Amino acid sequence: MSFFSTRGGSCVTASQAVLRGLAPDGGLYVPSIFPMVSNRKISELMEMDYARRATEILKLFLEDFSIAEIDEATRGAYGTDRFRDPAVAPLKRLNESTWVLELFHGPTLAFKDMALQLLPRLMALSARKNGEEREVAILVATSGDTGKAALEGFRDVPGTSCTVFYPLDGVSDVQKLQMVTTGGNNTHVIAVKGNFDDAQTGVKELFSSESFAEDVGGLGKTLSSANSINFGRLAPQIVYYFSAYADLLRSRAILMGDPVNFCVPTGNFGDILAGYYARNMGLPVNRLICASNRNNVLTDFFRKGVYSTHRTFFKTISPSMDILVSSNLERLLYEAADRDGELIRVWMDQLKKCGSFSVGEQRWEWIISLFAGYCTDDKDTLAEIRNRFEGEQYLMDPHTAVAGHALREYRDETGDDTPTVIVSTASPYKFAADVLRGIAGPETAEGLDAFAASEELERRTGVPMPEQVRKLRDLPVRHTAVCEKDAMAAAVLREFGK
Ligand SMILES: *Cc1c(COP(=O)(O)O)cnc(C)c1O
């Protein structure tokens, strides 16, 4: 199997797509075909553990990797030393027709771990396959969750290093503590005096700077990125859609071939896109419900067929979905455009120049036969946390609650009672103060720091606090670098010991 760029160019192997991240023409790598998974294969998944399920799905895409290599990578990524729940991505039943797929049992308590535990291993293998002898130096700008997940994934992976930039005053206390206490001998964390956009712009400039590439090259390193447009992050996410279906079969909630909906809290469109890829591979998916917070650019897109970034950016209590440009949507657009890279280029140009583009009536109708979009504001998100806890004794984090609320609206509007899986992307303890406000009222969280809020949440709900949160308070701070926003290159070189 080879990989094309959504903008028309390139034909590369899987390992090259992983190593490069973005195609040279600015497009995203997409598989040349979608390999089919038969019903028989899906029923075989029922008896396998998660790592084995991952190997079975990933080997269909990673053709220039041996099965032994993939298996070693998935065993390492999804072992019990990494994921607290031996099922890795357990499925919990909420009611007659609704389940929750929990993707937050990894080291950083958010779904980013599902991909970022595996990507570094695929990256190291890809480097070897392509004769890359230099160390692969990963640079990441983070608004919170991705940074820590990347650090934990790349920590001590031979042949790689990971450098994360975060906005000095732009992340939560827990997120900051998670990052600056990271261990390992190849991890670097740098605070930027600026906001997330400054950090992100700075990293993009580093990637396009020839002199910086030379400096880094002189130290025996080559740059790469671990952001969510890398196919190596997308592929591991396809696995849990199959895994959830296999678990539904196993529990006899459905019969082979029965359609299932997935309802996904969405930001960059990576998670839900993997569900669409699973559908293209033969998984019986009926509808993919795209849940957004007040930053509802995708809701509007699914309602009108027009993508427009002419809107205000809101900070919400589901910060990992605070986003205006959903990069991975380009991969769906590519299929909607019948794989016409030229058309994608036109749309992306319009987006850049005018802030919007329209896909046209016919393509829009095709898209909404697969997807439905809903959005939820903070007030309804808090109410949803309370409703699910009181009604179903299930504690949701704010991102998951956005999806929970979207599903209610979808069902009210369509009457569709297809069994539905809500994809849960974070532990409630990652956002303890807001979850506490949701279940017990705003006054209960007032004046509490993240640790006190976690303790109060545990006391009130009986849902055990993950070890990672408890331990965080006592871990030593290992990273203290701070830099001006126009001095990021020098800061990286300092970290690299130049
Ligand atoms: C990243 C993230 C999301 C959004 O996922 P996308 O793949 O960007 O759509 C949702 N919830 C949490 C907790 C996240 O960290």
Coordinates of C-alpha atoms and ligand atoms in Angstrom, one line a residue:
M1 CA 0.0 0.0 0.0
S2 CA 1.2 3.5 -0.8
F3 CA 0.2 6.9 0.6
F4 CA -0.9 9.9 -1.4
S5 CA -1.1 13.5 -0.5
T6 CA -4.6 15.1 -0.2
R7 CA -3.3 17.9 -2.4
G8 CA -2.5 15.5 -5.2
G9 CA 1.2 14.8 -4.9
S10 CA 3.5 12.1 -3.5
C11 CA 3.5 8.4 -3.4
V12 CA 5.3 7.2 -0.4
T13 CA 5.5 4.1 1.8
A14 CA 3.8 3.9 5.2
S15 CA 7.1 4.4 7.0
Q16 CA 7.9 7.5 5.0
A17 CA 4.5 8.9 5.7
V18 CA 5.1 8.4 9.5
L19 CA 8.6 9.9 9.3
R20 CA 7.6 13.0 7.3
G21 CA 4.2 13.8 9.0
L22 CA 3.1 16.4 6.4
A23 CA 3.5 15.9 2.6
P24 CA 5.9 18.3 0.9
D25 CA 2.9 20.0 -1.0
G26 CA 1.3 20.8 2.4
G27 CA -1.3 18.0 2.1
L28 CA -2.0 15.1 4.5
Y29 CA -1.0 11.6 3.7
V30 CA -3.9 9.2 3.0
P31 CA -3.8 5.5 2.2
S32 CA -4.1 4.6 -1.5
I33 CA -7.0 2.2 -0.7
F34 CA -9.0 1.2 2.4
P35 CA -8.2 -2.4 3.2
M36 CA -11.3 -4.4 4.0
V37 CA -11.8 -6.3 7.3
S38 CA -14.2 -9.2 6.8
N39 CA -17.0 -10.1 9.3
R40 CA -15.1 -13.2 10.0
K41 CA -12.0 -11.2 11.0
I42 CA -14.1 -8.9 13.2
S43 CA -15.4 -11.9 15.1
E44 CA -11.8 -13.2 15.5
L45 CA -11.0 -9.9 17.2
M46 CA -13.4 -10.8 20.0
E47 CA -11.0 -13.3 21.6
M48 CA -7.9 -11.1 21.2
D49 CA -6.4 -8.7 23.7
Y50 CA -6.1 -5.0 22.7
A51 CA -2.5 -5.2 21.5
R52 CA -3.3 -8.1 19.3
R53 CA -6.4 -6.3 17.9
A54 CA -4.1 -3.4 17.1
T55 CA -1.6 -5.6 15.3
E56 CA -4.4 -7.1 13.2
I57 CA -5.7 -3.7 12.0
L58 CA -2.4 -1.9 11.7
K59 CA -0.6 -4.5 9.6
L60 CA -3.2 -3.8 6.9
F61 CA -1.7 -0.3 6.5
L62 CA 1.9 -0.7 7.6
E63 CA 3.0 -2.9 4.7
D64 CA 6.7 -2.1 5.0
F65 CA 6.7 -3.1 8.6
S66 CA 7.0 -6.8 9.6
I67 CA 4.2 -8.3 11.7
A68 CA 6.8 -9.1 14.4
E69 CA 7.8 -5.4 14.4
I70 CA 4.2 -4.2 14.7
D71 CA 3.5 -6.8 17.4
E72 CA 6.4 -5.7 19.5
A73 CA 5.4 -2.1 19.1
T74 CA 1.7 -2.7 20.1
R75 CA 2.8 -5.0 23.1
G76 CA 5.1 -2.2 24.3
A77 CA 2.5 0.6 23.8
Y78 CA -0.5 -1.1 25.3
G79 CA 1.1 -3.1 28.2
T80 CA -0.3 -3.0 31.7
D81 CA 2.7 -0.9 32.8
R82 CA 1.2 1.9 30.5
F83 CA -2.5 1.4 30.8
R84 CA -4.2 1.0 34.1
D85 CA -7.1 -1.0 32.7
P86 CA -6.0 -4.3 31.2
A87 CA -8.7 -3.9 28.6
V88 CA -6.9 -0.7 27.5
A89 CA -10.0 0.7 25.9
P90 CA -12.9 -0.8 28.0
L91 CA -16.5 -0.4 27.0
K92 CA -19.0 0.5 29.8
R93 CA -22.8 0.2 29.4
L94 CA -24.8 3.3 30.2
N95 CA -28.3 2.2 29.3
E96 CA -30.3 -0.1 26.9
S97 CA -28.8 1.5 23.8
T98 CA -25.8 3.5 24.9
W99 CA -22.2 2.6 25.8
V100 CA -19.1 4.6 26.7
L101 CA -15.7 3.7 25.2
E102 CA -13.1 4.8 27.7
L103 CA -9.9 6.0 26.1
F104 CA -8.4 7.6 29.1
H105 CA -6.6 4.8 31.0
G106 CA -3.2 5.7 29.6
P107 CA -0.3 7.5 31.5
T108 CA -1.6 11.0 30.9
L109 CA -5.4 10.3 31.4
A110 CA -6.5 11.5 27.9
F111 CA -7.2 9.8 24.7
K112 CA -4.0 11.2 23.1
D113 CA -2.2 8.3 24.8
M114 CA -3.9 5.8 22.5
A115 CA -1.9 7.1 19.6
L116 CA 1.1 8.7 21.3
Q117 CA 2.1 5.5 23.1
L118 CA 2.5 3.8 19.8
L119 CA 3.7 6.6 17.4
P120 CA 7.2 6.9 18.9
R121 CA 7.8 3.2 18.3
L122 CA 6.5 3.4 14.7
M123 CA 8.7 6.6 14.3
A124 CA 11.9 4.8 15.5
L125 CA 11.2 1.8 13.2
S126 CA 10.4 4.2 10.2
A127 CA 13.7 6.0 10.8
R128 CA 15.6 2.7 10.6
K129 CA 13.8 1.5 7.5
N130 CA 14.6 4.7 5.7
G131 CA 18.3 4.7 6.6
E132 CA 17.9 7.7 8.9
E133 CA 20.8 7.5 11.3
R134 CA 20.3 10.9 13.0
E135 CA 18.2 11.2 16.1
V136 CA 14.6 12.1 15.3
A137 CA 14.0 15.3 17.3
I138 CA 10.3 15.9 17.8
L139 CA 9.0 19.4 18.4
V140 CA 5.5 20.0 19.8
A141 CA 3.6 23.1 20.6
T142 CA 0.8 22.3 23.1
S143 CA -2.2 23.9 24.6
G144 CA -2.3 21.2 27.3
D145 CA -3.0 17.5 26.6
T146 CA -0.8 16.7 23.6
G147 CA 2.4 17.9 25.2
K148 CA 2.4 15.5 28.1
A149 CA 1.1 12.6 26.0
A150 CA 4.0 13.2 23.5
L151 CA 6.6 13.5 26.3
E152 CA 5.3 10.2 27.9
G153 CA 5.3 8.5 24.5
F154 CA 8.8 9.5 23.4
R155 CA 10.4 9.3 26.9
D156 CA 13.5 7.1 26.6
V157 CA 12.6 5.7 23.1
P158 CA 16.0 5.2 21.5
G159 CA 16.8 7.3 18.5
T160 CA 14.3 10.0 19.4
S161 CA 13.9 13.1 21.6
C162 CA 10.9 15.2 22.4
T163 CA 10.8 18.9 23.0
V164 CA 7.5 20.6 24.1
F165 CA 6.7 24.3 24.1
Y166 CA 3.8 25.4 26.2
P167 CA 2.4 29.0 26.8
L168 CA 3.7 30.1 30.2
D169 CA 0.3 31.2 31.4
G170 CA -1.9 29.3 29.1
V171 CA -2.2 25.8 30.6
S172 CA -3.9 24.5 33.7
D173 CA -1.9 23.8 36.9
V174 CA -2.3 20.0 36.5
Q175 CA -1.3 20.2 32.8
K176 CA 1.8 22.2 33.7
L177 CA 2.8 20.0 36.6
Q178 CA 2.3 16.9 34.4
M179 CA 4.8 18.3 31.8
V180 CA 7.5 19.8 34.0
T181 CA 7.8 16.7 36.2
T182 CA 8.4 14.4 33.2
G183 CA 11.3 12.0 33.6
G184 CA 13.5 10.4 30.9
N185 CA 16.8 11.4 29.4
N186 CA 15.5 12.7 26.0
T187 CA 12.6 15.0 27.1
H188 CA 12.7 18.8 27.1
V189 CA 10.0 21.2 28.2
I190 CA 10.1 24.9 27.5
A191 CA 7.7 27.6 28.7
V192 CA 7.1 30.4 26.1
K193 CA 6.3 33.9 27.2
G194 CA 3.2 34.2 25.1
N195 CA 0.0 32.4 24.3
F196 CA -0.6 29.1 22.5
D197 CA -0.7 30.8 19.1
D198 CA 2.8 32.2 19.8
A199 CA 4.1 28.8 20.7
Q200 CA 2.4 27.2 17.7
T201 CA 3.6 29.9 15.2
G202 CA 7.1 29.6 16.7
V203 CA 7.3 25.8 16.2
K204 CA 6.0 26.2 12.6
E205 CA 8.8 28.7 12.0
L206 CA 11.4 26.3 13.4
F207 CA 10.2 23.6 11.0
S208 CA 10.6 25.9 8.0
S209 CA 13.9 27.6 9.0
E210 CA 16.9 26.3 7.0
S211 CA 19.5 27.7 9.4
F212 CA 17.8 26.0 12.3
A213 CA 17.7 22.7 10.4
E214 CA 21.4 23.1 9.8
D215 CA 22.1 23.8 13.5
V216 CA 20.1 20.8 14.5
G217 CA 21.7 18.7 11.7
G218 CA 25.1 19.7 13.0
L219 CA 24.2 18.1 16.3
G220 CA 23.3 14.8 14.5
K221 CA 19.5 15.3 14.7
T222 CA 16.7 15.7 12.2
L223 CA 13.3 17.4 13.0
S224 CA 9.9 15.7 12.9
S225 CA 6.5 16.4 14.3
A226 CA 4.0 14.4 16.4
N227 CA 0.9 16.4 15.8
S228 CA -2.4 14.8 14.9
I229 CA -2.1 15.1 11.1
N230 CA 0.6 12.4 11.1
F231 CA -0.8 9.1 9.7
G232 CA 1.1 7.4 12.5
R233 CA -1.3 9.0 15.0
L234 CA -4.4 8.4 12.9
A235 CA -3.9 4.6 12.3
P236 CA -3.8 3.6 16.0
Q237 CA -7.1 5.4 16.5
I238 CA -8.9 3.2 13.9
V239 CA -8.2 0.2 16.2
Y240 CA -10.5 1.2 19.0
Y241 CA -13.5 1.5 16.8
F242 CA -13.0 -2.1 15.8
S243 CA -12.2 -3.0 19.4
A244 CA -15.5 -1.4 20.6
Y245 CA -17.5 -3.3 18.0
A246 CA -15.8 -6.6 19.0
D247 CA -16.7 -6.0 22.6
L248 CA -20.3 -5.2 21.8
L249 CA -20.4 -8.6 19.9
R250 CA -18.7 -10.3 22.8
S251 CA -21.3 -9.1 25.3
R252 CA -24.1 -10.1 22.9
A253 CA -25.4 -6.5 22.8
I254 CA -25.4 -6.8 19.0
L255 CA -25.2 -9.4 16.3
M256 CA -22.6 -9.5 13.6
G257 CA -23.4 -6.9 11.0
D258 CA -25.7 -4.8 13.2
P259 CA -25.0 -1.1 12.6
V260 CA -23.7 1.0 15.4
N261 CA -23.4 4.8 15.9
F262 CA -20.4 6.5 17.4
C263 CA -20.7 9.9 19.1
V264 CA -17.3 11.7 19.3
P265 CA -16.2 14.8 21.2
T266 CA -14.3 16.6 18.4
G267 CA -11.6 19.2 18.0
N268 CA -9.1 18.6 15.3
F269 CA -11.3 15.9 13.7
G270 CA -8.6 13.2 14.2
D271 CA -10.6 10.9 16.5
I272 CA -13.8 10.9 14.5
L273 CA -12.0 10.6 11.2
A274 CA -10.6 7.3 12.4
G275 CA -14.1 6.1 12.9
Y276 CA -14.9 7.0 9.3
Y277 CA -11.8 5.1 8.2
A278 CA -13.0 2.1 10.1
R279 CA -16.4 2.4 8.3
N280 CA -14.6 2.4 5.0
M281 CA -12.8 -0.8 6.0
G282 CA -16.1 -2.6 6.5
L283 CA -17.0 -1.9 10.1
P284 CA -20.8 -1.6 10.3
V285 CA -21.0 2.1 11.3
N286 CA -24.3 3.8 10.7
R287 CA -23.8 7.5 11.8
L288 CA -20.8 9.4 13.2
I289 CA -22.1 12.1 15.5
C290 CA -19.6 15.0 15.7
A291 CA -19.9 16.8 19.0
S292 CA -18.4 20.3 19.4
N293 CA -18.4 22.8 22.2
R294 CA -19.2 26.5 21.7
N295 CA -16.5 26.6 19.1
N296 CA -19.0 25.1 16.6
V297 CA -17.3 25.5 13.3
L298 CA -17.9 21.8 12.5
T299 CA -21.5 21.9 13.6
D300 CA -22.1 24.7 11.1
F301 CA -20.2 22.8 8.4
F302 CA -22.4 19.7 8.8
R303 CA -25.5 21.9 8.8
K304 CA -24.7 24.0 5.8
G305 CA -21.9 22.5 3.8
V306 CA -19.9 25.7 4.3
Y307 CA -16.7 25.8 6.4
S308 CA -16.2 29.3 7.8
T309 CA -13.6 30.5 10.3
H310 CA -15.3 34.0 10.5
R311 CA -16.2 33.6 14.1
T312 CA -15.0 34.4 17.7
F313 CA -12.8 32.0 19.5
F314 CA -14.2 30.9 22.9
K315 CA -12.3 29.5 25.9
T316 CA -14.5 26.7 27.3
I317 CA -14.4 24.0 30.0
S318 CA -13.6 21.5 27.3
P319 CA -10.3 23.2 26.2
S320 CA -9.0 20.3 24.1
M321 CA -11.8 21.1 21.6
D322 CA -11.2 24.8 21.5
I323 CA -10.2 25.0 17.9
L324 CA -11.2 26.9 14.7
V325 CA -9.4 25.0 12.0
S326 CA -9.8 21.2 12.2
S327 CA -6.8 20.0 10.2
N328 CA -7.9 16.4 9.8
L329 CA -11.2 17.4 8.1
E330 CA -9.0 17.7 4.9
R331 CA -8.9 13.9 4.8
L332 CA -12.7 13.6 4.8
L333 CA -12.9 16.4 2.2
Y334 CA -10.5 14.4 0.0
E335 CA -13.0 11.5 -0.1
A336 CA -15.9 13.9 -0.6
A337 CA -14.1 15.3 -3.6
D338 CA -13.6 11.9 -5.1
R339 CA -9.9 12.1 -4.3
D340 CA -9.4 15.1 -6.5
G341 CA -6.3 16.8 -5.0
E342 CA -6.7 19.8 -7.2
L343 CA -10.2 20.6 -5.7
I344 CA -8.8 20.3 -2.2
R345 CA -6.1 22.8 -3.1
V346 CA -8.8 25.2 -4.3
W347 CA -10.8 24.8 -1.1
M348 CA -7.8 25.2 1.1
D349 CA -6.7 28.3 -0.8
Q350 CA -10.2 29.8 -0.3
L351 CA -10.0 29.0 3.4
K352 CA -6.6 30.8 3.6
K353 CA -7.6 33.8 1.6
C354 CA -11.3 34.3 2.4
G355 CA -11.7 32.3 5.6
S356 CA -14.3 29.9 4.1
F357 CA -15.2 27.5 1.4
S358 CA -18.3 25.6 0.3
V359 CA -18.3 21.9 -0.8
G360 CA -21.5 22.2 -2.9
E361 CA -24.9 20.6 -2.6
Q362 CA -24.1 17.1 -3.8
R363 CA -20.9 16.6 -1.8
W364 CA -22.6 18.0 1.3
E365 CA -25.5 15.5 1.0
W366 CA -23.0 12.7 0.8
I367 CA -21.2 14.0 3.9
I368 CA -24.4 14.3 6.0
S369 CA -25.5 10.8 5.1
L370 CA -22.5 9.7 7.2
F371 CA -22.1 12.5 9.8
A372 CA -24.3 14.7 12.0
G373 CA -23.0 17.7 13.9
Y374 CA -24.2 19.1 17.3
C375 CA -22.8 21.6 19.7
T376 CA -23.1 22.2 23.5
D377 CA -22.2 25.2 25.6
D378 CA -20.6 25.2 29.0
K379 CA -23.9 25.5 30.9
D380 CA -25.4 22.4 29.2
T381 CA -22.1 20.6 29.5
L382 CA -22.2 21.0 33.3
A383 CA -25.9 19.9 33.4
E384 CA -25.0 16.9 31.3
I385 CA -22.3 15.9 33.8
R386 CA -24.9 16.0 36.6
N387 CA -27.6 14.2 34.6
R388 CA -25.4 11.3 33.6
F389 CA -24.1 11.0 37.2
E390 CA -27.5 11.2 38.8
G391 CA -29.3 9.1 36.2
E392 CA -26.8 6.5 35.2
Q393 CA -24.2 6.8 38.0
Y394 CA -21.5 7.5 35.4
L395 CA -19.0 10.3 35.9
M396 CA -18.0 12.1 32.7
D397 CA -15.3 14.7 32.0
P398 CA -16.5 17.9 30.2
H399 CA -15.3 16.7 26.8
T400 CA -17.2 13.4 27.1
A401 CA -20.2 15.3 28.4
V402 CA -20.3 17.5 25.3
A403 CA -20.7 14.2 23.4
G404 CA -23.3 12.9 25.9
H405 CA -25.4 16.0 25.3
A406 CA -25.0 15.9 21.5
L407 CA -26.3 12.3 21.5
R408 CA -29.5 13.3 23.4
E409 CA -30.1 16.0 20.8
Y410 CA -29.4 13.7 17.9
R411 CA -31.8 11.1 19.2
D412 CA -34.5 13.7 19.9
E413 CA -34.1 15.2 16.4
T414 CA -33.8 12.0 14.4
G415 CA -35.5 9.3 16.5
D416 CA -32.6 7.0 15.6
D417 CA -32.3 4.4 18.3
T418 CA -29.3 2.5 16.8
P419 CA -27.0 1.3 19.6
T420 CA -24.5 4.1 20.1
V421 CA -21.0 4.3 21.6
I422 CA -20.0 7.6 23.2
V423 CA -16.2 8.0 22.8
S424 CA -14.8 9.2 26.2
T425 CA -11.6 11.2 25.8
A426 CA -10.5 12.2 29.2
S427 CA -10.6 11.1 32.9
P428 CA -13.0 13.3 35.0
Y429 CA -10.0 13.8 37.3
K430 CA -8.1 15.7 34.6
F431 CA -10.8 18.4 34.9
A432 CA -11.8 17.8 38.5
A433 CA -12.9 21.3 39.5
D434 CA -15.3 21.6 36.6
V435 CA -16.7 18.1 37.0
L436 CA -17.2 18.9 40.7
R437 CA -19.1 22.1 39.8
G438 CA -21.2 20.0 37.4
I439 CA -22.3 17.4 40.0
A440 CA -22.5 19.5 43.1
G441 CA -22.9 23.2 42.1
P442 CA -20.4 26.0 41.5
E443 CA -19.9 26.9 45.2
T444 CA -18.4 23.4 45.9
A445 CA -15.3 24.0 43.9
E446 CA -14.7 27.6 44.9
G447 CA -11.2 28.2 46.2
L448 CA -10.1 24.6 45.7
D449 CA -6.9 23.8 43.8
A450 CA -6.8 20.9 41.5
F451 CA -5.7 18.4 44.1
A452 CA -8.3 19.5 46.7
A453 CA -11.0 19.4 44.0
S454 CA -9.9 15.9 43.1
E455 CA -10.2 14.8 46.7
E456 CA -13.6 16.4 47.1
L457 CA -14.7 14.7 43.8
E458 CA -13.6 11.3 45.0
R459 CA -15.3 11.8 48.4
R460 CA -18.6 12.8 46.8
T461 CA -18.7 10.2 44.0
G462 CA -16.7 7.2 45.2
V463 CA -15.0 7.1 41.7
P464 CA -11.4 6.3 42.5
M465 CA -8.8 9.0 41.7
P466 CA -6.1 7.8 39.4
E467 CA -2.7 7.3 40.8
Q468 CA -1.2 9.8 38.3
V469 CA -3.1 12.6 39.9
R470 CA -2.3 11.6 43.5
K471 CA 1.4 11.2 42.7
L472 CA 1.7 14.5 40.8
R473 CA 1.8 16.6 43.9
D474 CA 5.0 15.0 45.1
L475 CA 7.0 14.6 41.9
P476 CA 10.1 16.8 41.6
V477 CA 10.1 19.5 38.9
R478 CA 12.7 18.6 36.3
H479 CA 12.1 21.2 33.6
T480 CA 12.3 25.0 34.3
A481 CA 13.4 26.5 31.0
V482 CA 11.5 29.7 29.9
C483 CA 12.1 31.7 26.7
E484 CA 10.9 34.7 24.9
K485 CA 8.6 33.9 21.9
D486 CA 11.2 35.1 19.4
A487 CA 14.0 33.1 21.0
M488 CA 12.7 29.6 20.7
A489 CA 15.4 28.3 18.4
A490 CA 18.1 29.3 20.8
A491 CA 16.2 27.7 23.6
V492 CA 16.0 24.4 21.8
L493 CA 19.7 24.5 21.0
R494 CA 20.4 25.2 24.7
E495 CA 18.4 22.1 25.6
F496 CA 20.3 20.1 23.1
G497 CA 23.5 21.1 24.8
K498 CA 24.9 23.3 22.2
Ligands
LIG1 C1 -7.6 16.1 21.7 C2 -8.8 15.9 22.5 C3 -10.1 15.9 21.8 C4 -10.3 16.2 20.4 O1 -9.8 15.2 19.5 P1 -9.6 15.5 18.0 O2 -8.9 14.3 17.5 O3 -8.7 16.7 18.0 O4 -10.9 15.8 17.4 C5 -11.2 15.7 22.6 N1 -11.1 15.5 24.0 C6 -9.9 15.5 24.6 C7 -9.8 15.2 26.1 C8 -8.7 15.7 23.9 O5 -7.5 15.7 24.5

